[in-house]
mmCIF file of C-alpha atoms in Angstrom:
data_model
loop_
_atom_site.group_PDB
_atom_site.id
_atom_site.type_symbol
_atom_site.label_atom_id
_atom_site.label_comp_id
_atom_site.label_asym_id
_atom_site.label_seq_id
_atom_site.Cartn_x
_atom_site.Cartn_y
_atom_site.Cartn_z
ATOM 1 C CA MET A 1 0.037 -0.135 0.004
ATOM 2 C CA SER A 2 1.152 3.459 -0.639
ATOM 3 C CA ASN A 3 -0.478 7.022 -0.020
ATOM 4 C CA TYR A 4 -0.321 10.147 -1.818
ATOM 5 C CA LEU A 5 3.345 11.047 -1.189
ATOM 6 C CA ALA A 6 4.237 7.930 -3.250
ATOM 7 C CA ILE A 7 4.960 9.909 -6.624
ATOM 8 C CA ALA A 8 6.995 12.405 -4.672
ATOM 9 C CA THR A 9 8.977 9.656 -2.910
ATOM 10 C CA VAL A 10 9.904 8.052 -6.218
ATOM 11 C CA THR A 11 11.248 11.237 -7.626
ATOM 12 C CA ALA A 12 13.275 12.037 -4.527
ATOM 13 C CA ALA A 13 14.500 8.428 -4.178
ATOM 14 C CA LEU A 14 15.741 8.444 -7.879
ATOM 15 C CA ARG A 15 17.330 11.795 -7.276
ATOM 16 C CA ASN A 16 19.386 10.401 -4.360
ATOM 17 C CA LEU A 17 20.397 7.406 -6.410
ATOM 18 C CA LEU A 18 21.514 9.454 -9.473
ATOM 19 C CA GLN A 19 23.173 12.119 -7.001
ATOM 20 C CA SER A 20 25.553 9.227 -5.514
ATOM 21 C CA ALA A 21 26.470 7.920 -9.024
ATOM 22 C CA VAL A 22 27.413 11.353 -10.541
ATOM 23 C CA GLN A 23 29.331 12.694 -7.591
ATOM 24 C CA ALA A 24 31.401 9.607 -7.426
ATOM 25 C CA GLU A 25 32.469 10.152 -11.136
ATOM 26 C CA LEU A 26 32.221 13.910 -11.399
ATOM 27 C CA PRO A 27 32.853 15.681 -7.947
ATOM 28 C CA GLY A 28 30.866 18.723 -7.642
ATOM 29 C CA ALA A 29 28.126 17.506 -9.944
ATOM 30 C CA GLY A 30 24.474 18.000 -8.715
ATOM 31 C CA VAL A 31 21.228 16.567 -9.636
ATOM 32 C CA THR A 32 18.017 18.978 -9.641
ATOM 33 C CA THR A 33 14.271 18.398 -10.026
ATOM 34 C CA LEU A 34 13.147 21.560 -11.850
ATOM 35 C CA ARG A 35 11.500 22.528 -14.932
ATOM 36 C CA PRO A 36 14.152 22.428 -17.748
ATOM 37 C CA ASP A 37 15.474 25.946 -18.021
ATOM 38 C CA LYS A 38 17.514 27.704 -20.786
ATOM 39 C CA SER A 39 20.616 25.778 -21.034
ATOM 40 C CA GLY A 40 22.456 27.037 -24.136
ATOM 41 C CA GLU A 41 25.077 28.606 -21.884
ATOM 42 C CA GLU A 42 27.766 26.246 -20.680
ATOM 43 C CA GLU A 43 27.272 25.599 -16.844
ATOM 44 C CA ALA A 44 30.040 26.032 -14.384
ATOM 45 C CA ASN A 45 29.230 22.661 -12.434
ATOM 46 C CA PRO A 46 27.933 19.601 -14.309
ATOM 47 C CA THR A 47 24.203 19.227 -13.622
ATOM 48 C CA LEU A 48 21.439 16.471 -14.220
ATOM 49 C CA ASN A 49 17.948 17.676 -14.057
ATOM 50 C CA LEU A 50 15.232 15.201 -13.379
ATOM 51 C CA TYR A 51 11.798 16.335 -14.533
ATOM 52 C CA LEU A 52 8.480 14.426 -14.268
ATOM 53 C CA TYR A 53 6.684 15.514 -17.393
ATOM 54 C CA GLN A 54 3.824 12.822 -17.551
ATOM 55 C CA VAL A 55 1.877 10.172 -15.492
ATOM 56 C CA THR A 56 -0.197 7.575 -17.136
ATOM 57 C CA PRO A 57 -2.453 4.475 -15.949
ATOM 58 C CA ASN A 58 -0.496 1.440 -15.702
ATOM 59 C CA SER A 59 -2.211 -0.931 -18.494
ATOM 60 C CA ALA A 60 -1.611 -3.997 -16.444
ATOM 61 C CA TRP A 61 -2.826 -2.897 -13.154
ATOM 62 C CA ARG A 62 -5.313 -0.301 -13.829
ATOM 63 C CA ASN A 63 -8.425 -2.303 -13.178
ATOM 64 C CA GLU A 64 -6.871 -4.680 -10.552
ATOM 65 C CA ASP A 65 -9.008 -3.086 -7.689
ATOM 66 C CA LEU A 66 -12.265 -3.327 -9.174
ATOM 67 C CA PRO A 67 -14.846 -3.801 -8.148
ATOM 68 C CA THR A 68 -14.574 -1.588 -5.324
ATOM 69 C CA ARG A 69 -18.112 -1.394 -4.080
ATOM 70 C CA ASP A 70 -20.991 -3.898 -3.842
ATOM 71 C CA SER A 71 -24.501 -3.495 -5.169
ATOM 72 C CA ALA A 72 -25.579 -1.599 -2.226
ATOM 73 C CA ASN A 73 -22.748 0.984 -2.838
ATOM 74 C CA ARG A 74 -20.758 -0.195 0.126
ATOM 75 C CA LEU A 75 -17.011 0.020 0.038
ATOM 76 C CA VAL A 76 -15.519 -3.578 -0.182
ATOM 77 C CA GLN A 77 -12.089 -2.804 -1.420
ATOM 78 C CA LYS A 78 -9.812 0.077 -1.192
ATOM 79 C CA PRO A 79 -9.678 2.171 -4.562
ATOM 80 C CA ARG A 80 -6.020 2.116 -5.842
ATOM 81 C CA ALA A 81 -4.849 3.911 -8.708
ATOM 82 C CA ALA A 82 -1.768 2.202 -10.715
ATOM 83 C CA LEU A 83 0.386 4.683 -12.270
ATOM 84 C CA ASP A 84 3.606 4.863 -14.642
ATOM 85 C CA LEU A 85 5.848 8.051 -14.175
ATOM 86 C CA HIS A 86 7.718 9.356 -16.945
ATOM 87 C CA TYR A 87 10.822 11.326 -16.439
ATOM 88 C CA LEU A 88 13.077 13.537 -18.724
ATOM 89 C CA LEU A 89 16.507 13.643 -17.676
ATOM 90 C CA SER A 90 18.597 16.538 -19.200
ATOM 91 C CA PHE A 91 22.292 16.873 -18.798
ATOM 92 C CA TYR A 92 24.094 20.371 -18.634
ATOM 93 C CA GLY A 93 27.910 21.201 -18.374
ATOM 94 C CA LYS A 94 30.642 22.232 -20.495
ATOM 95 C CA GLU A 95 30.329 20.912 -23.990
ATOM 96 C CA GLY A 96 34.073 21.166 -24.580
ATOM 97 C CA GLU A 97 34.705 18.552 -21.868
ATOM 98 C CA LEU A 98 31.635 16.348 -22.941
ATOM 99 C CA ILE A 99 30.174 16.868 -19.611
ATOM 100 C CA PRO A 100 26.590 16.053 -20.856
ATOM 101 C CA GLN A 101 27.672 12.906 -22.417
ATOM 102 C CA ARG A 102 29.668 11.765 -19.509
ATOM 103 C CA LEU A 103 26.395 12.465 -17.238
ATOM 104 C CA LEU A 104 24.263 10.410 -19.701
ATOM 105 C CA GLY A 105 26.735 7.451 -19.562
ATOM 106 C CA ILE A 106 26.552 7.496 -15.837
ATOM 107 C CA VAL A 107 22.898 7.656 -15.678
ATOM 108 C CA VAL A 108 22.476 4.784 -18.391
ATOM 109 C CA ARG A 109 25.115 2.543 -16.187
ATOM 110 C CA THR A 110 23.422 3.245 -12.917
ATOM 111 C CA LEU A 111 19.846 2.597 -13.945
ATOM 112 C CA HIS A 112 20.788 -0.485 -16.182
ATOM 113 C CA ALA A 113 22.664 -2.025 -13.167
ATOM 114 C CA ARG A 114 19.973 -1.183 -10.655
ATOM 115 C CA PRO A 115 16.751 -0.884 -12.570
ATOM 116 C CA VAL A 116 14.694 -1.465 -9.254
ATOM 117 C CA LEU A 117 14.234 0.910 -6.499
ATOM 118 C CA ARG A 118 15.370 -0.705 -3.175
ATOM 119 C CA ARG A 119 13.228 -0.463 -0.276
ATOM 120 C CA LYS A 120 16.252 0.791 1.845
ATOM 121 C CA ALA A 121 16.756 3.410 -0.523
ATOM 122 C CA ILE A 122 13.301 4.639 -0.223
ATOM 123 C CA GLU A 123 13.454 4.300 3.850
ATOM 124 C CA ALA A 124 16.589 6.340 3.683
ATOM 125 C CA VAL A 125 15.074 9.364 1.540
ATOM 126 C CA VAL A 126 11.793 9.187 3.771
ATOM 127 C CA ARG A 127 13.827 9.533 6.994
ATOM 128 C CA GLY A 128 16.064 12.290 5.396
ATOM 129 C CA THR A 129 13.098 14.554 3.888
ATOM 130 C CA SER A 130 10.773 16.082 6.136
ATOM 131 C CA TYR A 131 7.972 16.584 3.825
ATOM 132 C CA LEU A 132 8.030 12.824 3.041
ATOM 133 C CA ALA A 133 7.959 11.758 6.663
ATOM 134 C CA ASN A 134 4.461 10.295 6.307
ATOM 135 C CA SER A 135 5.234 8.340 3.095
ATOM 136 C CA ASP A 136 4.571 4.478 3.201
ATOM 137 C CA LEU A 137 5.961 3.496 -0.321
ATOM 138 C CA ALA A 138 8.550 1.223 1.320
ATOM 139 C CA ARG A 139 5.754 -1.023 2.618
ATOM 140 C CA GLU A 140 4.303 -1.401 -0.924
ATOM 141 C CA VAL A 141 4.495 -4.998 -2.267
ATOM 142 C CA GLU A 142 5.160 -4.168 -5.785
ATOM 143 C CA THR A 143 8.616 -2.794 -6.300
ATOM 144 C CA ILE A 144 9.347 0.314 -8.347
ATOM 145 C CA LYS A 145 11.109 -0.493 -11.791
ATOM 146 C CA PHE A 146 12.893 1.851 -14.155
ATOM 147 C CA THR A 147 12.736 1.242 -17.821
ATOM 148 C CA PRO A 148 14.338 3.488 -20.581
ATOM 149 C CA LEU A 149 11.686 4.868 -23.109
ATOM 150 C CA PRO A 150 12.827 4.745 -26.880
ATOM 151 C CA LEU A 151 11.873 8.206 -27.909
ATOM 152 C CA ASN A 152 12.846 9.101 -31.584
ATOM 153 C CA LEU A 153 13.841 12.672 -32.501
ATOM 154 C CA GLU A 154 10.342 13.775 -33.473
ATOM 155 C CA GLU A 155 9.010 12.656 -30.055
ATOM 156 C CA LEU A 156 11.833 14.208 -28.342
ATOM 157 C CA SER A 157 11.160 17.432 -30.322
ATOM 158 C CA LYS A 158 7.582 17.679 -29.369
ATOM 159 C CA LEU A 159 8.368 17.138 -25.851
ATOM 160 C CA TRP A 160 10.967 20.052 -25.799
ATOM 161 C CA SER A 161 8.511 22.197 -27.618
ATOM 162 C CA VAL A 162 6.160 22.557 -24.751
ATOM 163 C CA PHE A 163 9.056 24.267 -22.716
ATOM 164 C CA PHE A 164 8.575 27.796 -23.854
ATOM 165 C CA GLN A 165 11.831 29.336 -25.381
ATOM 166 C CA THR A 166 14.037 26.594 -23.954
ATOM 167 C CA PRO A 167 16.449 25.290 -26.362
ATOM 168 C CA TYR A 168 17.059 21.505 -26.633
ATOM 169 C CA VAL A 169 19.999 19.798 -24.694
ATOM 170 C CA LEU A 170 21.039 16.346 -24.471
ATOM 171 C CA SER A 171 18.241 14.264 -22.786
ATOM 172 C CA VAL A 172 16.889 10.891 -22.309
ATOM 173 C CA ALA A 173 13.402 9.469 -20.895
ATOM 174 C CA TYR A 174 12.833 6.866 -18.468
ATOM 175 C CA GLN A 175 9.580 5.379 -17.048
ATOM 176 C CA ALA A 176 9.201 4.384 -13.510
ATOM 177 C CA GLY A 177 6.549 2.063 -12.565
ATOM 178 C CA VAL A 178 4.255 0.612 -11.276
ATOM 179 C CA VAL A 179 3.213 3.266 -8.550
ATOM 180 C CA PHE A 180 0.162 2.520 -6.564
ATOM 181 C CA ILE A 181 -1.766 5.194 -4.565
ATOM 182 C CA GLU A 182 -4.743 3.886 -2.310
ATOM 183 C CA SER A 183 -7.457 5.698 -0.837
ATOM 184 C CA GLU A 184 -7.810 6.292 2.839
ATOM 185 C CA GLU A 185 -11.231 5.131 3.011
ATOM 186 C CA THR A 186 -11.486 1.873 5.087
ATOM 187 C CA PRO A 187 -13.926 -1.033 3.493
ATOM 188 C CA ARG A 188 -16.297 -2.878 5.303
ATOM 189 C CA THR A 189 -15.110 -6.197 6.705
ATOM 190 C CA PRO A 190 -17.511 -9.063 6.149
ATOM 191 C CA LEU A 191 -17.925 -11.982 8.632
ATOM 192 C CA PRO A 192 -15.696 -15.121 8.171
ATOM 193 C CA VAL A 193 -17.062 -17.908 5.980
ATOM 194 C CA ARG A 194 -17.969 -20.667 8.296
ATOM 195 C CA ARG A 195 -18.438 -23.218 5.579
ATOM 196 C CA ARG A 196 -17.345 -23.508 2.088
ATOM 197 C CA ASN A 197 -19.442 -25.249 -0.662
ATOM 198 C CA LEU A 198 -17.741 -26.060 -3.919
ATOM 199 C CA TYR A 199 -19.474 -28.214 -6.510
ATOM 200 C CA VAL A 200 -17.952 -29.381 -9.705
ATOM 201 C CA ARG A 201 -20.350 -31.054 -11.956
ATOM 202 C CA PRO A 202 -20.091 -32.477 -15.609
ATOM 203 C CA LEU A 203 -22.107 -31.033 -18.506
ATOM 204 C CA ARG A 204 -25.006 -33.438 -18.703
ATOM 205 C CA GLN A 205 -27.788 -31.580 -20.461
ATOM 206 C CA PRO A 206 -30.826 -33.731 -21.076
ATOM 207 C CA LEU A 207 -31.856 -34.222 -24.822
ATOM 208 C CA ILE A 208 -35.691 -35.081 -25.634
ATOM 209 C CA GLU A 209 -35.943 -36.956 -28.888
ATOM 210 C CA THR A 210 -39.690 -38.122 -28.838
ATOM 211 C CA VAL A 211 -42.802 -37.606 -26.946
ATOM 212 C CA ASP A 212 -45.605 -40.026 -27.174
ATOM 213 C CA SER A 213 -48.609 -41.395 -25.067
ATOM 214 C CA GLU A 214 -48.252 -44.677 -23.328
ATOM 215 C CA THR A 215 -50.597 -46.495 -25.574
ATOM 216 C CA GLY A 216 -49.444 -44.912 -28.917
ATOM 217 C CA ASP A 217 -52.822 -43.068 -29.266
ATOM 218 C CA PRO A 218 -53.029 -39.290 -29.706
ATOM 219 C CA ILE A 219 -52.659 -37.488 -26.479
ATOM 220 C CA VAL A 220 -55.843 -36.703 -24.319
ATOM 221 C CA ALA A 221 -56.455 -35.604 -20.817
ATOM 222 C CA GLY A 222 -55.206 -37.984 -18.256
ATOM 223 C CA SER A 223 -52.624 -39.678 -20.656
ATOM 224 C CA THR A 224 -49.385 -40.864 -19.389
ATOM 225 C CA LEU A 225 -46.483 -39.587 -21.686
ATOM 226 C CA VAL A 226 -43.288 -41.585 -22.574
ATOM 227 C CA ILE A 227 -40.303 -39.196 -22.907
ATOM 228 C CA ARG A 228 -37.410 -40.671 -24.833
ATOM 229 C CA GLY A 229 -34.033 -39.201 -25.205
ATOM 230 C CA ARG A 230 -30.492 -38.951 -23.864
ATOM 231 C CA GLN A 231 -29.161 -37.951 -20.289
ATOM 232 C CA LEU A 232 -32.766 -37.651 -19.029
ATOM 233 C CA ARG A 233 -31.771 -38.877 -15.551
ATOM 234 C CA GLY A 234 -30.439 -36.335 -12.851
ATOM 235 C CA ASP A 235 -30.304 -35.913 -9.073
ATOM 236 C CA ASP A 236 -33.654 -34.637 -9.026
ATOM 237 C CA THR A 237 -35.349 -34.921 -12.447
ATOM 238 C CA ARG A 238 -38.585 -33.034 -13.028
ATOM 239 C CA VAL A 239 -40.751 -32.664 -16.012
ATOM 240 C CA ARG A 240 -42.002 -29.148 -17.017
ATOM 241 C CA ILE A 241 -45.185 -29.134 -18.858
ATOM 242 C CA ALA A 242 -46.698 -25.875 -19.761
ATOM 243 C CA GLY A 243 -44.843 -24.203 -16.823
ATOM 244 C CA THR A 244 -46.257 -26.814 -14.299
ATOM 245 C CA GLU A 245 -43.307 -29.110 -12.680
ATOM 246 C CA VAL A 246 -44.387 -32.824 -12.481
ATOM 247 C CA PRO A 247 -42.363 -35.686 -11.002
ATOM 248 C CA PRO A 248 -41.963 -38.696 -13.288
ATOM 249 C CA SER A 249 -43.117 -42.003 -12.291
ATOM 250 C CA GLU A 250 -40.272 -43.659 -14.029
ATOM 251 C CA VAL A 251 -36.871 -42.367 -14.666
ATOM 252 C CA THR A 252 -34.006 -43.955 -16.444
ATOM 253 C CA ASP A 253 -31.120 -42.279 -18.472
ATOM 254 C CA THR A 254 -33.087 -42.754 -21.838
ATOM 255 C CA GLN A 255 -36.731 -42.784 -20.838
ATOM 256 C CA LEU A 256 -39.097 -40.960 -18.534
ATOM 257 C CA ARG A 257 -42.873 -41.619 -17.800
ATOM 258 C CA VAL A 258 -45.130 -38.891 -16.575
ATOM 259 C CA LYS A 259 -48.729 -38.613 -16.098
ATOM 260 C CA LEU A 260 -50.391 -35.198 -17.445
ATOM 261 C CA PRO A 261 -51.288 -32.734 -14.808
ATOM 262 C CA ASP A 262 -55.126 -31.795 -14.476
ATOM 263 C CA THR A 263 -54.505 -28.206 -15.024
ATOM 264 C CA LEU A 264 -53.533 -28.344 -18.721
ATOM 265 C CA ARG A 265 -55.571 -27.009 -21.581
ATOM 266 C CA ALA A 266 -56.316 -28.475 -24.879
ATOM 267 C CA GLY A 267 -53.878 -27.247 -27.798
ATOM 268 C CA VAL A 268 -50.245 -27.184 -28.384
ATOM 269 C CA GLN A 269 -48.064 -27.604 -25.260
ATOM 270 C CA GLY A 270 -44.345 -27.696 -24.628
ATOM 271 C CA ILE A 271 -42.754 -30.302 -22.393
ATOM 272 C CA GLN A 272 -39.015 -30.068 -21.060
ATOM 273 C CA VAL A 273 -36.941 -32.185 -18.654
ATOM 274 C CA ILE A 274 -35.219 -30.264 -15.860
ATOM 275 C CA HIS A 275 -32.513 -31.275 -13.585
ATOM 276 C CA ARG A 276 -32.667 -29.484 -10.262
ATOM 277 C CA GLN A 277 -29.240 -29.295 -8.181
ATOM 278 C CA TYR A 278 -29.309 -29.086 -4.449
ATOM 279 C CA LEU A 279 -26.743 -26.689 -3.187
ATOM 280 C CA GLY A 280 -25.754 -24.824 0.025
ATOM 281 C CA THR A 281 -26.313 -25.535 3.813
ATOM 282 C CA PRO A 282 -28.616 -27.030 4.388
ATOM 283 C CA PRO A 283 -29.093 -28.196 0.641
ATOM 284 C CA THR A 284 -31.923 -26.252 -1.246
ATOM 285 C CA PRO A 285 -32.929 -26.915 -4.829
ATOM 286 C CA HIS A 286 -31.492 -24.647 -7.369
ATOM 287 C CA ARG A 287 -31.831 -24.532 -11.095
ATOM 288 C CA GLY A 288 -29.601 -26.924 -13.124
ATOM 289 C CA PHE A 289 -29.478 -28.267 -16.500
ATOM 290 C CA GLU A 290 -32.587 -28.120 -18.932
ATOM 291 C CA SER A 291 -33.500 -30.009 -22.027
ATOM 292 C CA ASN A 292 -34.854 -28.567 -25.250
ATOM 293 C CA VAL A 293 -38.594 -27.924 -25.388
ATOM 294 C CA VAL A 294 -40.641 -30.170 -27.557
ATOM 295 C CA PRO A 295 -44.302 -29.506 -28.367
ATOM 296 C CA PHE A 296 -47.085 -31.972 -28.434
ATOM 297 C CA VAL A 297 -50.750 -31.646 -29.101
ATOM 298 C CA LEU A 298 -53.363 -32.261 -26.213
ATOM 299 C CA HIS A 299 -56.504 -33.164 -28.072
ATOM 300 C CA PRO A 300 -59.914 -32.356 -26.167
ATOM 301 C CA THR A 301 -62.500 -35.002 -25.557
ATOM 302 C CA ILE A 302 -66.152 -34.653 -26.017
ATOM 303 C CA THR A 303 -67.823 -36.347 -22.975
ATOM 304 C CA ASN A 304 -71.542 -35.244 -23.921
ATOM 305 C CA ILE A 305 -73.256 -33.223 -26.659
ATOM 306 C CA GLN A 306 -76.931 -32.314 -26.670
ATOM 307 C CA ILE A 307 -79.156 -29.986 -28.490
ATOM 308 C CA ILE A 308 -80.896 -27.588 -26.734
ATOM 309 C CA ASP A 309 -84.016 -25.117 -28.017
ATOM 310 C CA THR A 310 -84.617 -27.726 -30.725
ATOM 311 C CA THR A 311 -87.273 -25.460 -32.585
ATOM 312 C CA GLY A 312 -85.109 -22.835 -33.222
ATOM 313 C CA THR A 313 -87.800 -20.147 -33.939
ATOM 314 C CA GLY A 314 -87.750 -16.560 -33.527
ATOM 315 C CA ASP A 315 -84.747 -15.013 -31.809
ATOM 316 C CA GLN A 316 -83.829 -18.354 -30.194
ATOM 317 C CA PRO A 317 -81.821 -20.278 -32.942
ATOM 318 C CA ARG A 318 -80.863 -24.028 -31.989
ATOM 319 C CA SER A 319 -77.838 -24.578 -30.062
ATOM 320 C CA ALA A 320 -75.552 -27.419 -28.939
ATOM 321 C CA LYS A 321 -74.369 -27.865 -25.510
ATOM 322 C CA VAL A 322 -70.946 -29.603 -25.379
ATOM 323 C CA THR A 323 -69.315 -30.910 -22.249
ATOM 324 C CA VAL A 324 -65.414 -31.423 -22.913
ATOM 325 C CA ASN A 325 -62.320 -32.598 -21.079
ATOM 326 C CA PRO A 326 -60.067 -30.781 -20.237
ATOM 327 C CA ALA A 327 -61.594 -27.488 -19.270
ATOM 328 C CA ILE A 328 -61.586 -24.802 -21.986
ATOM 329 C CA GLY A 329 -59.878 -21.570 -21.073
ATOM 330 C CA ARG A 330 -61.425 -18.105 -21.467
ATOM 331 C CA ARG A 331 -59.099 -17.158 -23.965
ATOM 332 C CA GLN A 332 -59.004 -20.147 -26.246
ATOM 333 C CA ARG A 333 -60.482 -20.241 -29.577
ATOM 334 C CA VAL A 334 -63.378 -22.937 -29.888
ATOM 335 C CA LEU A 335 -65.080 -24.253 -33.110
ATOM 336 C CA LEU A 336 -67.653 -27.002 -33.415
ATOM 337 C CA LEU A 337 -67.186 -29.066 -36.634
ATOM 338 C CA LEU A 338 -70.073 -30.974 -37.948
ATOM 339 C CA ASN A 339 -69.911 -33.673 -40.733
ATOM 340 C CA GLY A 340 -72.895 -35.883 -42.135
ATOM 341 C CA SER A 341 -72.819 -39.356 -40.529
ATOM 342 C CA ASP A 342 -73.940 -40.915 -43.804
ATOM 343 C CA GLY A 343 -70.915 -39.728 -45.699
ATOM 344 C CA GLY A 344 -72.912 -36.982 -47.353
ATOM 345 C CA ALA A 345 -71.484 -33.666 -48.317
ATOM 346 C CA GLU A 346 -72.935 -31.620 -45.519
ATOM 347 C CA ALA A 347 -70.235 -30.186 -43.269
ATOM 348 C CA TYR A 348 -70.331 -27.017 -40.793
ATOM 349 C CA THR A 349 -67.800 -24.998 -39.016
ATOM 350 C CA LEU A 350 -69.677 -23.289 -35.960
ATOM 351 C CA PRO A 351 -67.455 -20.839 -33.920
ATOM 352 C CA ALA A 352 -68.104 -20.348 -30.110
ATOM 353 C CA GLU A 353 -68.549 -16.951 -28.483
ATOM 354 C CA PRO A 354 -65.602 -15.742 -26.475
ATOM 355 C CA LEU A 355 -65.559 -17.318 -22.913
ATOM 356 C CA ASP A 356 -65.623 -15.102 -19.647
ATOM 357 C CA THR A 357 -64.338 -17.962 -17.352
ATOM 358 C CA ASP A 358 -62.650 -21.301 -17.626
ATOM 359 C CA THR A 359 -65.493 -24.051 -18.166
ATOM 360 C CA ILE A 360 -66.057 -27.889 -19.143
ATOM 361 C CA THR A 361 -69.270 -26.857 -20.698
ATOM 362 C CA ILE A 362 -69.672 -24.571 -23.920
ATOM 363 C CA THR A 363 -72.813 -23.684 -25.673
ATOM 364 C CA ILE A 364 -72.670 -23.099 -29.429
ATOM 365 C CA THR A 365 -75.202 -21.672 -31.854
ATOM 366 C CA ILE A 366 -75.976 -23.778 -34.889
ATOM 367 C CA PRO A 367 -78.097 -21.537 -37.193
ATOM 368 C CA GLU A 368 -79.260 -22.748 -40.513
ATOM 369 C CA VAL A 369 -78.099 -26.280 -40.258
ATOM 370 C CA LYS A 370 -79.750 -28.967 -42.179
ATOM 371 C CA ALA A 371 -81.691 -31.534 -40.096
ATOM 372 C CA GLY A 372 -79.959 -35.017 -39.873
ATOM 373 C CA GLU A 373 -77.364 -36.938 -37.885
ATOM 374 C CA TYR A 374 -73.849 -35.561 -37.732
ATOM 375 C CA LEU A 375 -70.425 -36.502 -36.477
ATOM 376 C CA ALA A 376 -69.216 -33.906 -34.074
ATOM 377 C CA ARG A 377 -65.680 -32.721 -33.271
ATOM 378 C CA LEU A 378 -64.600 -29.796 -31.213
ATOM 379 C CA GLN A 379 -61.675 -27.817 -31.989
ATOM 380 C CA VAL A 380 -59.663 -25.862 -29.307
ATOM 381 C CA ASP A 381 -56.723 -23.866 -30.441
ATOM 382 C CA GLY A 382 -56.309 -25.975 -33.390
ATOM 383 C CA ALA A 383 -56.426 -29.240 -31.511
ATOM 384 C CA GLU A 384 -59.506 -31.450 -32.540
ATOM 385 C CA SER A 385 -61.283 -33.940 -30.234
ATOM 386 C CA LEU A 386 -61.071 -37.602 -31.558
ATOM 387 C CA LEU A 387 -63.763 -39.867 -33.459
ATOM 388 C CA GLU A 388 -64.331 -43.339 -32.490
ATOM 389 C CA VAL A 389 -63.892 -45.835 -35.373
ATOM 390 C CA ASP A 390 -65.595 -49.193 -35.573
ATOM 391 C CA ASP A 391 -64.107 -52.484 -36.824
ATOM 392 C CA GLU A 392 -64.815 -51.651 -40.278
ATOM 393 C CA GLY A 393 -62.875 -48.364 -40.167
ATOM 394 C CA ARG A 394 -66.045 -46.026 -40.218
ATOM 395 C CA TYR A 395 -66.367 -43.176 -37.703
ATOM 396 C CA THR A 396 -69.242 -43.767 -35.405
ATOM 397 C CA ASN A 397 -69.066 -41.353 -32.289
ATOM 398 C CA PRO A 398 -69.688 -38.931 -31.037
ATOM 399 C CA THR A 399 -72.836 -37.928 -32.967
ATOM 400 C CA VAL A 400 -75.560 -35.391 -32.654
ATOM 401 C CA MET A 401 -79.021 -35.218 -34.168
ATOM 402 C CA ILE A 402 -80.178 -31.877 -35.320
ATOM 403 C CA PRO A 403 -83.953 -31.735 -35.368
#
């Protein structure tokens, strides 16, 4: 961890490191941390100027502290900025004695041999500098590393152009990083985890291939379905039919048997196999793997049909009262289909009025229908009721006599 003094501490420590190096080779040489000044004139003493000209986010660490807050906006981790420091090192002295070039050589040698800022050097500069006394950079886990920046002539020219009326001198750029600056806010400390629940499960997604009734006949209310497929067995296997979960009566890896719930409505329904997983302490059911959804048609069954108001006079036309299983929903579309039982050409399609509530009995008006006996079918949302067939393959029931 490191506080807001980290940047200044790095600059001061780098200054001390280079000060010792240049004075050992050029007695009287100095190191400054000023803005580059006019340097066309030869200086009496060799001088190395260290100037922090840019600070950029460190690309590897910039998002390492995220997220710092939870969904309730409570602090869970200290915000920490990760920075790279860009320094311009410029050299001054008598050009006739090649002082700037000798200083450059000392700097390159020193930072190449000691590219990491040691903790002892940081502690020494903190002890010797009153305005850095509260710096805690020495306790930071990540060390500071110095890297030369390969700036070409154009980049150096642009950099020096920002210093108004300051002529260019021999210079080199170095990067110091990574430097962290942490917030002073204290995050909330959660309670310790008493028990860790780690679950590893193979990918076993069930697959439904076919859905049929147990008898092989069309599916009607009360039918038992046989579901065939792969990987159908799970720790807790359920069958979801039109949003209702039903436990199967037989479970194998390739076949399930399940009885249709009484709450279904006639029409096209969807069926899906779901595997629930029990997780946590105590174990509670959670959503697991789910199969593909396969449609099937639930056919209505006419249990009774009779004609009411048989005279059909005045404003009271004849009507058919039909009892059906399963119940018809109030938003379902219902048609009564009549076909002559003698094989004649008479056929009628009679729509029912919209229902206000779910019911097993519906009344359908049958105006202008020729008298006679008819085979009756009820169509609910496209699913038709079934006709009985005799031994000779002829349709026999249900029928209704229209007077």
